[in-house]
XYZ file of C-alpha atoms in Angstrom:
672
model
C -237.525 139.213 46.786
C -235.224 142.342 47.014
C -236.835 143.334 50.421
C -236.201 139.822 51.619
C -232.625 140.055 50.604
C -232.058 143.309 52.361
C -233.905 142.030 55.468
C -231.680 139.072 55.375
C -228.360 140.921 55.372
C -229.509 143.455 58.160
C -230.657 140.344 60.279
C -227.203 138.699 59.811
C -225.452 141.769 61.176
C -228.103 142.679 63.876
C -226.813 141.898 67.409
C -230.001 140.738 68.906
C -231.423 138.004 66.521
C -230.522 134.439 65.749
C -231.287 132.188 62.727
C -233.528 129.730 64.624
C -235.431 128.378 61.661
C -234.575 126.229 58.516
C -233.579 128.005 55.309
C -236.994 127.894 53.841
C -238.635 129.279 56.938
C -239.403 132.977 57.465
C -236.695 135.089 55.691
C -233.737 132.683 55.017
C -234.287 131.054 58.479
C -234.953 134.124 60.370
C -238.357 133.791 61.900
C -240.929 136.646 61.600
C -241.392 136.885 65.327
C -237.720 137.216 66.020
C -237.417 139.971 63.302
C -240.318 141.944 65.001
C -238.546 141.620 68.379
C -235.275 142.828 66.874
C -236.960 145.691 65.202
C -238.754 146.665 68.526
C -235.278 146.292 70.360
C -233.431 148.537 67.723
C -236.016 151.203 67.815
C -234.756 152.012 71.239
C -231.156 152.253 70.281
C -229.456 155.442 68.978
C -226.787 155.284 66.209
C -223.566 156.781 67.565
C -222.829 158.120 64.096
C -225.998 159.738 62.718
C -227.747 159.954 66.230
C -230.917 158.545 64.913
C -232.856 155.426 66.162
C -233.023 152.035 64.785
C -229.315 151.103 65.297
C -229.470 147.191 65.398
C -225.727 146.585 64.994
C -223.554 146.844 67.905
C -219.714 146.267 68.434
C -219.013 142.721 69.904
C -215.911 143.976 71.800
C -216.645 143.572 75.670
C -217.821 146.680 77.428
C -218.195 148.601 74.025
C -221.571 150.327 74.015
C -221.474 151.656 70.339
C -224.440 150.858 68.147
C -224.892 151.892 64.628
C -226.796 151.313 61.379
C -225.100 149.272 58.634
C -224.572 152.134 56.218
C -223.307 154.378 59.031
C -220.886 151.773 60.099
C -219.532 151.453 56.627
C -219.169 155.166 56.483
C -217.261 155.225 59.697
C -215.044 152.292 58.681
C -216.472 149.743 61.124
C -215.636 146.163 60.136
C -218.292 143.547 59.465
C -217.302 139.846 59.346
C -219.410 137.866 56.770
C -218.644 134.530 58.372
C -219.116 132.574 61.644
C -221.463 134.712 63.974
C -221.296 137.685 61.572
C -219.508 139.694 64.171
C -219.304 143.451 63.836
C -216.651 145.697 65.242
C -216.574 149.493 65.698
C -213.683 151.754 64.268
C -211.771 151.334 67.600
C -211.915 147.677 68.149
C -211.822 146.345 64.508
C -209.196 143.719 63.699
C -205.924 144.866 62.355
C -203.070 143.210 60.350
C -199.978 142.908 62.343
C -197.109 143.994 60.115
C -193.394 144.197 60.938
C -192.620 148.035 61.229
C -190.036 150.025 59.154
C -189.701 147.458 56.297
C -191.465 149.473 53.590
C -189.690 152.588 52.414
C -191.406 152.924 48.958
C -194.864 152.861 47.511
C -196.054 149.436 45.994
C -198.756 148.773 43.449
C -202.120 147.283 44.352
C -201.838 143.922 42.552
C -205.439 144.285 41.299
C -205.612 147.871 40.095
C -201.776 148.476 39.829
C -202.348 151.991 41.400
C -199.457 152.800 43.759
C -200.284 152.767 47.419
C -198.417 153.225 50.721
C -197.842 149.752 52.122
C -199.148 150.527 55.577
C -202.161 148.311 56.748
C -205.151 150.532 57.319
C -208.873 149.915 56.929
C -208.683 150.670 53.215
C -205.348 148.961 52.593
C -204.816 145.196 53.244
C -201.853 142.834 52.777
C -201.933 139.227 51.503
C -201.192 136.749 54.232
C -199.374 134.320 51.905
C -197.345 136.853 49.776
C -195.790 139.464 51.854
C -195.191 141.938 49.097
C -198.659 141.799 47.771
C -200.930 144.671 48.785
C -204.557 145.599 47.912
C -207.168 148.320 48.161
C -210.039 146.956 50.170
C -212.549 148.068 47.444
C -210.434 146.253 44.818
C -210.578 142.968 46.924
C -214.245 143.368 47.471
C -215.049 143.828 43.833
C -212.940 140.798 42.958
C -214.487 138.567 45.578
C -218.074 139.487 44.467
C -217.013 138.632 40.899
C -214.912 135.537 41.590
C -217.147 133.851 44.245
C -215.847 131.406 46.801
C -214.598 128.961 44.189
C -212.310 131.368 42.270
C -211.320 134.073 44.943
C -207.630 133.782 45.653
C -204.401 135.597 45.962
C -203.467 137.271 42.812
C -199.802 136.417 43.254
C -199.604 132.747 44.362
C -203.197 131.565 43.812
C -203.393 130.464 47.424
C -207.222 130.218 48.332
C -207.433 128.816 51.877
C -205.088 131.133 53.763
C -206.038 133.900 51.629
C -209.862 133.638 52.126
C -209.525 133.058 55.795
C -207.627 136.378 56.359
C -209.853 138.229 54.122
C -212.965 136.989 55.699
C -211.410 138.032 59.099
C -210.709 141.564 57.699
C -214.353 141.963 56.465
C -214.226 140.976 52.770
C -217.674 139.470 51.914
C -217.007 136.232 49.633
C -220.267 135.035 48.261
C -220.976 131.316 47.888
C -221.539 131.366 44.131
C -219.822 130.650 40.939
C -217.726 133.249 39.175
C -219.712 135.864 37.360
C -217.925 135.030 34.146
C -218.978 131.383 34.420
C -222.604 132.415 34.735
C -222.709 134.692 31.720
C -224.480 133.202 28.778
C -222.246 132.671 25.648
C -219.385 134.226 27.634
C -216.720 132.589 25.506
C -218.489 132.480 22.114
C -215.794 134.603 20.599
C -213.252 131.948 21.164
C -215.173 129.910 18.525
C -214.633 132.658 15.925
C -211.651 133.001 13.635
C -209.638 136.242 14.133
C -209.974 138.313 10.880
C -208.267 141.617 11.296
C -205.106 143.106 9.869
C -202.851 144.371 12.775
C -199.697 145.669 10.826
C -198.974 149.284 11.483
C -199.535 150.295 7.751
C -202.395 148.301 6.254
C -202.435 148.704 2.542
C -205.836 147.545 2.007
C -208.219 150.400 0.850
C -211.319 148.365 1.990
C -210.073 148.423 5.603
C -208.326 146.113 8.152
C -211.365 143.795 8.249
C -211.549 143.141 4.640
C -210.872 139.389 3.967
C -211.045 137.871 0.478
C -209.791 134.248 0.495
C -207.429 133.052 -2.243
C -206.406 136.663 -2.935
C -203.674 139.052 -1.759
C -206.220 140.421 0.584
C -206.718 137.171 2.400
C -205.924 137.510 6.106
C -203.196 135.406 7.508
C -203.279 134.593 11.220
C -200.045 134.449 13.409
C -199.080 130.806 13.528
C -198.152 131.002 17.285
C -201.071 132.844 19.041
C -203.693 133.328 16.312
C -204.831 136.502 17.736
C -203.028 138.806 15.338
C -203.331 138.977 11.593
C -202.064 140.497 8.457
C -203.332 140.778 4.941
C -200.890 138.731 2.684
C -200.112 141.868 0.739
C -199.423 143.942 3.734
C -196.582 141.631 4.831
C -195.407 140.759 1.317
C -196.486 137.208 1.828
C -196.471 135.190 -1.393
C -199.030 132.593 -0.367
C -201.258 131.570 2.475
C -198.977 128.601 3.275
C -196.096 130.812 4.297
C -195.395 131.117 8.016
C -196.072 134.488 9.687
C -195.652 135.495 13.393
C -196.711 138.800 14.928
C -193.957 140.846 16.697
C -195.021 139.760 20.194
C -194.575 136.012 19.374
C -191.589 136.696 17.345
C -189.769 138.313 20.269
C -190.934 135.479 22.571
C -189.747 132.641 20.346
C -186.686 134.694 19.359
C -185.551 134.640 22.884
C -186.477 131.013 23.608
C -183.865 129.616 21.114
C -186.286 128.890 18.438
C -184.370 131.088 15.921
C -180.813 130.427 14.603
C -178.210 132.684 15.602
C -176.991 135.020 12.740
C -173.352 134.671 11.602
C -170.974 137.279 12.747
C -173.357 138.935 15.210
C -171.780 139.649 18.550
C -172.783 142.060 21.262
C -170.313 143.359 24.018
C -170.334 141.141 27.032
C -171.150 142.823 30.304
C -168.311 142.293 32.884
C -169.674 140.733 36.079
C -167.863 140.812 39.397
C -168.725 138.205 42.045
C -171.590 136.707 40.303
C -171.619 133.104 38.750
C -171.544 133.521 34.943
C -173.940 130.608 34.219
C -176.673 132.244 36.478
C -176.410 136.072 35.974
C -174.703 136.547 32.597
C -176.950 137.081 29.727
C -176.383 135.746 26.234
C -176.391 138.222 23.289
C -179.655 138.546 21.446
C -180.075 136.175 18.537
C -181.341 137.234 15.162
C -184.522 135.481 14.038
C -184.656 132.954 11.290
C -187.147 134.620 8.934
C -189.852 133.174 6.823
C -189.448 133.472 3.047
C -191.961 136.375 3.040
C -190.201 138.395 5.602
C -186.887 137.777 3.860
C -188.414 139.029 0.665
C -189.678 142.127 2.505
C -186.298 142.812 3.944
C -184.565 142.360 0.485
C -186.898 144.882 -0.961
C -185.680 147.267 1.684
C -182.174 146.472 0.904
C -181.490 144.603 4.133
C -180.769 140.979 5.265
C -182.168 139.300 8.287
C -182.952 142.598 9.898
C -179.350 143.961 9.614
C -179.979 147.439 8.327
C -178.270 150.674 8.683
C -179.611 152.734 11.414
C -179.526 155.885 9.702
C -181.587 154.645 6.809
C -184.345 153.428 9.290
C -184.416 156.691 11.115
C -184.696 158.661 7.873
C -187.551 156.445 6.808
C -189.178 157.220 10.170
C -188.593 160.869 9.269
C -190.817 160.550 6.246
C -193.766 160.990 8.675
C -192.775 164.587 9.456
C -194.982 167.029 7.496
C -194.188 170.633 6.639
C -196.621 172.133 9.135
C -194.539 173.712 11.937
C -195.071 173.837 15.568
C -193.035 176.440 17.575
C -191.505 175.451 20.894
C -190.497 178.067 23.329
C -187.478 176.719 25.193
C -185.777 178.153 28.207
C -182.151 176.630 28.170
C -181.937 177.081 32.004
C -185.117 174.985 32.388
C -184.851 172.619 29.402
C -186.921 169.764 30.845
C -190.042 171.808 31.960
C -190.116 173.883 29.009
C -189.836 170.860 26.793
C -192.538 169.154 28.801
C -194.976 172.004 28.406
C -194.274 172.117 24.690
C -194.887 168.335 23.990
C -197.952 168.281 26.390
C -199.573 171.190 24.612
C -202.894 170.027 22.952
C -201.778 171.701 19.669
C -198.587 169.769 19.636
C -198.334 166.959 17.028
C -195.188 164.780 16.982
C -195.541 164.660 13.070
C -195.219 168.473 12.844
C -191.919 170.111 11.899
C -190.415 171.469 15.144
C -189.359 175.113 15.253
C -187.177 176.089 18.350
C -187.225 179.619 19.923
C -185.108 180.320 22.968
C -186.447 182.560 25.781
C -185.005 183.804 29.001
C -186.825 184.152 32.292
C -184.940 187.441 33.166
C -185.596 188.927 29.772
C -188.170 191.656 30.457
C -188.498 192.526 26.920
C -189.469 189.086 25.978
C -186.959 188.858 23.040
C -187.135 185.584 21.200
C -183.868 183.999 19.680
C -184.115 181.489 16.865
C -182.736 178.258 18.222
C -181.250 175.031 16.640
C -183.550 172.048 16.809
C -180.698 169.537 17.034
C -179.105 171.566 19.788
C -182.320 171.588 21.764
C -182.824 167.820 21.289
C -179.122 167.219 22.456
C -179.628 169.173 25.617
C -182.818 167.545 26.249
C -181.214 163.974 25.882
C -178.362 165.103 28.177
C -180.976 166.104 30.787
C -182.882 162.974 30.352
C -179.807 160.761 30.817
C -179.006 162.553 34.146
C -182.548 162.735 35.384
C -184.063 160.935 38.375
C -185.865 158.675 35.862
C -182.846 156.462 35.202
C -180.215 155.172 37.651
C -176.782 153.699 37.103
C -173.445 155.147 36.011
C -172.856 154.527 32.328
C -175.362 151.871 31.432
C -178.709 153.021 33.051
C -181.983 151.343 33.972
C -185.314 152.901 34.967
C -185.696 154.003 38.472
C -188.851 153.633 40.843
C -190.073 157.049 41.360
C -193.563 157.130 42.682
C -193.940 160.825 42.004
C -192.807 160.500 38.399
C -195.334 157.718 38.002
C -198.160 159.766 39.244
C -197.174 162.610 36.866
C -196.817 160.318 33.924
C -193.163 161.402 33.522
C -191.879 157.989 32.280
C -194.385 158.121 29.408
C -193.101 161.687 28.572
C -189.512 160.516 28.816
C -190.288 157.715 26.148
C -192.118 160.075 23.953
C -189.292 162.738 24.051
C -186.778 160.062 23.210
C -188.943 158.825 20.288
C -189.458 162.446 18.992
C -185.831 163.278 19.277
C -184.645 160.229 17.116
C -187.302 160.881 14.326
C -186.562 164.633 14.227
C -182.876 164.286 13.960
C -181.624 164.154 17.529
C -178.582 162.453 18.995
C -178.044 158.823 19.858
C -179.257 158.034 23.497
C -176.391 155.676 24.180
C -176.985 155.374 27.829
C -179.392 152.270 27.881
C -178.285 149.233 29.724
C -178.292 145.925 27.618
C -180.969 144.693 30.167
C -183.451 147.730 29.614
C -183.011 147.420 25.832
C -183.692 143.776 25.826
C -186.787 144.353 28.029
C -188.042 146.746 25.350
C -187.384 144.261 22.464
C -188.178 140.843 23.795
C -190.076 141.675 26.968
C -189.190 141.687 30.685
C -190.363 138.085 31.034
C -187.682 136.982 28.542
C -184.682 138.964 29.959
C -182.245 138.008 32.709
C -180.494 141.067 34.443
C -176.969 141.034 35.595
C -175.239 142.424 38.623
C -174.037 145.529 36.678
C -177.683 146.580 36.459
C -177.908 146.930 40.359
C -176.998 150.544 41.366
C -178.216 150.160 44.993
C -174.945 149.282 46.857
C -176.697 147.348 49.710
C -178.662 145.085 47.142
C -175.429 144.483 45.278
C -173.750 143.378 48.388
C -176.557 141.022 49.174
C -176.170 139.433 45.825
C -172.451 139.083 46.105
C -172.692 137.545 49.552
C -175.446 135.116 48.395
C -173.417 133.986 45.322
C -170.104 133.661 47.292
C -171.539 131.638 49.944
C -169.529 128.335 50.388
C -171.933 126.228 52.320
C -175.608 126.017 53.374
C -174.840 127.565 56.832
C -173.370 130.776 55.323
C -176.455 131.009 53.033
C -178.857 130.675 55.850
C -176.805 133.204 57.563
C -177.330 135.638 54.760
C -180.909 134.831 54.710
C -181.315 135.594 58.316
C -179.489 138.947 58.271
C -181.563 139.963 55.325
C -184.781 138.476 56.395
C -186.928 141.664 56.287
C -185.740 142.663 52.893
C -186.179 139.280 51.296
C -189.665 139.083 53.019
C -190.625 142.511 51.637
C -189.622 141.453 47.956
C -191.117 138.007 48.150
C -187.863 136.149 47.871
C -187.788 134.094 50.946
C -187.350 130.453 50.205
C -186.343 127.296 51.988
C -182.579 126.509 51.570
C -181.973 122.809 51.188
C -178.571 122.935 49.272
C -175.909 125.276 48.154
C -177.102 125.271 44.591
C -180.319 127.235 45.893
C -178.184 130.382 46.149
C -178.254 130.634 42.310
C -182.165 130.624 42.157
C -182.242 133.020 45.222
C -179.662 135.464 43.487
C -181.857 135.285 40.304
C -184.964 136.053 42.195
C -183.461 139.130 43.864
C -182.039 140.537 40.545
C -185.333 139.987 38.790
C -187.326 141.729 41.474
C -184.999 144.623 41.910
C -184.272 145.352 38.150
C -187.392 144.267 36.556
C -190.446 143.600 38.683
C -189.880 146.597 40.955
C -190.068 149.099 37.988
C -192.885 147.319 36.194
C -195.146 150.355 36.321
C -192.342 152.796 35.155
C -191.387 150.380 32.294
C -194.876 149.975 30.917
C -195.489 153.811 30.884
C -191.943 154.377 29.227
C -192.777 151.740 26.610
C -196.031 153.338 25.736
C -194.196 156.740 25.186
C -191.645 155.016 22.968
C -194.428 154.051 20.621
C -194.731 157.571 19.481
C -194.176 157.830 15.643
C -193.756 154.029 15.479
C -190.239 153.991 17.036
C -190.824 151.036 19.435
C -191.984 149.025 16.572
C -188.879 149.697 14.664
C -186.722 148.856 17.665
C -188.508 145.484 17.891
C -188.193 144.745 14.272
C -184.452 145.909 13.847
C -182.896 145.253 17.339
C -179.299 144.929 16.188
C -179.463 148.456 14.351
C -180.925 150.154 17.410
C -178.692 148.443 19.896
C -175.785 150.276 18.475
C -177.334 153.653 19.331
C -179.072 152.966 22.384
C -176.547 151.145 24.351
C -173.285 152.624 22.960
C -172.146 156.108 22.655
C -171.238 157.370 19.151
C -167.720 156.807 17.880
C -165.048 159.333 18.863
C -164.628 162.110 16.399
C -161.401 162.424 14.489
C -159.892 165.230 12.399
C -160.720 163.478 9.284
C -164.453 162.927 10.221
C -164.918 166.643 11.003
C -163.027 167.571 7.769
C -165.139 165.406 5.790
C -168.374 166.543 7.613
C -168.109 170.202 6.857
C -168.552 171.140 3.151
C -166.758 174.307 2.044
C -168.635 177.248 0.463
C -167.137 178.580 -2.917
C -164.789 181.554 -2.931
C -163.378 180.731 0.542
C -159.901 181.890 1.522
C -157.382 179.093 0.656
C -154.996 179.957 3.508
C -157.717 179.922 6.087
C -158.933 176.545 4.789
C -155.324 175.218 5.243
C -155.221 176.686 8.695
C -158.592 174.996 9.469
C -157.195 171.489 8.488
C -154.057 172.153 10.577
C -156.183 173.125 13.483
C -158.283 170.039 13.353
C -155.144 167.934 13.449
C -153.587 169.903 16.190
C -156.812 169.561 18.315
C -156.825 165.733 17.656
C -153.156 165.656 18.782
C -153.990 167.460 22.034
C -152.120 170.540 21.034
C -154.956 172.883 21.668
C -157.200 173.884 24.620
C -160.286 172.663 22.801
C -161.522 169.443 21.676
C -163.078 168.120 18.517
C -166.388 167.695 20.376
C -166.092 171.371 21.360
C -165.726 172.435 17.711
C -168.747 170.508 16.681
C -170.921 171.911 19.557
C -169.796 175.421 18.767
C -170.875 174.971 15.004
C -173.993 172.885 15.398
C -175.005 172.548 19.106
C -174.321 168.714 19.044
C -171.499 166.962 20.506
C -171.783 164.003 18.155
C -173.044 163.184 14.806
C -176.921 162.154 14.927
C -177.770 158.882 13.562
C -179.795 160.599 10.742
C -176.942 163.045 10.035
C -177.259 166.814 10.067
C -179.909 168.807 8.322
C -178.728 171.199 6.868
C -175.125 169.718 6.214
C -172.643 171.536 8.246
C -170.609 174.066 6.187
C -167.548 176.250 6.276
C -167.187 179.887 4.957
C -164.327 182.359 5.591
C -165.144 185.935 6.570
C -163.286 189.051 7.626
C -164.198 188.631 11.354
C -162.144 188.948 14.492
C -163.207 185.694 15.729
C -164.945 182.464 14.449
C -168.794 182.464 14.483
C -170.974 179.429 14.856
C -174.472 179.506 13.360
C -176.164 176.596 15.095
C -179.488 177.011 13.161
C -177.841 176.587 9.824
C -174.878 174.376 11.122
C -172.488 176.869 9.629
C -169.092 177.734 10.940
C -167.556 181.041 9.892
C -163.694 181.070 10.075
C -161.689 184.308 10.613
C -159.138 185.328 8.074
C -155.742 185.717 9.593
C -152.090 186.061 8.391
C -150.478 183.392 10.465
C -151.543 179.991 11.766
C -150.701 181.060 15.363
C -153.094 183.847 15.364
C -155.778 181.500 13.825
C -155.430 178.910 16.527
C -155.545 181.521 19.304
C -158.767 182.955 17.968
C -160.277 179.729 17.560
C -159.359 178.548 20.952
C -160.426 181.802 22.665
C -163.942 181.921 20.888
C -164.791 178.262 21.254
C -163.659 177.858 24.707
C -165.223 180.982 26.266
C -168.468 180.600 24.275
C -169.121 177.019 25.615
C -168.166 177.995 29.057
C -170.622 180.937 29.142
C -173.463 178.492 27.712
C -172.520 175.859 30.278
C -172.693 178.331 33.164
C -176.205 179.562 31.866
C -177.680 176.190 31.976
C -175.556 173.792 34.116
C -177.492 174.686 37.429
C -180.525 172.762 35.968
C -179.234 169.977 33.709
C -178.496 167.030 36.031
C -180.822 167.994 38.828
């Protein structure tokens, strides 16, 4: 049977044989005498690839004399059509897809395997005829066609089958006339008849394991009332009885965004100012707090919270309980903070739960001297670099960029991982996320509507403004015609029948540019944020994390700094008086330094981290010529002087020049 099938395939492609018999005659309709004649003919033909005889397949292009074996043709990228007369084309005359040039400036993902490819039609890269922004590897399409069969093989984006199959057959994709492989598999859907019995909460408390299920006890597994594909032991989610409602995190986020939950009282998020875009279309309402089940409310009350309103410092301190005493030393070059951090975190021996010990090194130091460093200063510098890195775009509120090289190097994952580690280990507030990026993380991209402020590309922003400000159908069609290539590329071409269509068009452009375009970076970044359970906490307490992800910390004041620093015993009373006067003078703008400069000088941080400082910042008075900041211990040594003027001059001089030298040492790399 296998020999007959091989003979059948070769007969279909051979140039000198026809199917003259019925299906049951000979080999699938190819008569034995015809096969013998074709074998005799092919024995006289030499393959233009391997130079051996037996090349029964020839190019159908007029005047082309090339003949080749089927495997040799595949190797040389010849094209075989498995339809009609089963024509074969050599590498010179094979059909090509005609694509408008200069439309594609960035890599796009194969919509089957999601690996990024250059959107240029070649033998190995094909484009969908019905969705202009859908691209595929030939191999991915062929595997899908074999598995789906003629009844299920269709465009992965729009589900079109007729136009899609016709083009794929023309381009040499074999679509077998059979049912889909998953329909032929015996008991393929047997698992759908089984109840889900597994505890999926992050910390399962059952000593017998996550699959342990004892009905009518606290170890009975309760399934998500929405999807039924996630579960929890009653005790693991503090549910009092099986009758109580319970939703998994994913379903909670979806229902939460769909209006199924009540809005919490006194819960407001700052509105994003939108210029030139209709509010009802592009403005996004503030996230709503979930209406919790009694069991979830009880859990929050036990944690001294109410409806997920919890203090962010408490949450991060709880995350910090995962850190163990075992230390991991990171060798950090301040002039190359990103790469040295990347090398440290990618080290096989690095564990996010280990206590981080920072050692500063210098490239030009021939003696290899190591300098103890401040962990919080290192994390602050790392977050500053991350904020200004090519992984994010925007001015103040930032979204992810589409950087193909960064995707290949898995840098978005590393960025998410760094951010999670920084928060848990006492780093600063990120403070630069856009509301859209934050909502995508919490509720999912499919439940998030971007706004114009999320678009940092000037040309795209202008298109959006022109679309929204169109006053009639003619103006709207004019914009469509001028931007035809771009709209075709992103799959947003649509038939305009009324002026109200502009709102849907603007929404489609926004969603593609801000969300769909960066799908691969977002998923990678999201996976990195799962480190140490940070993403789960963000999704559980969105309101608390919103304050530190989307807003910079509150401005420092003289009182905040005065209360922040504890005073060591036996300190000079006059110097402490000078210190308080100096803080007030700095706040009033009567000094060359700022309150942030003072905090950086003493701790390496320009703001108070969400989890606070460890150790607590302190002050001592010493017989020194100038103040000294010990960033490892968060200790500030004040000089003892006779007059306040002398005290202020020494403080200003030391702080200003120290920070200037440190900035000059590393500013050539931060922000690149």
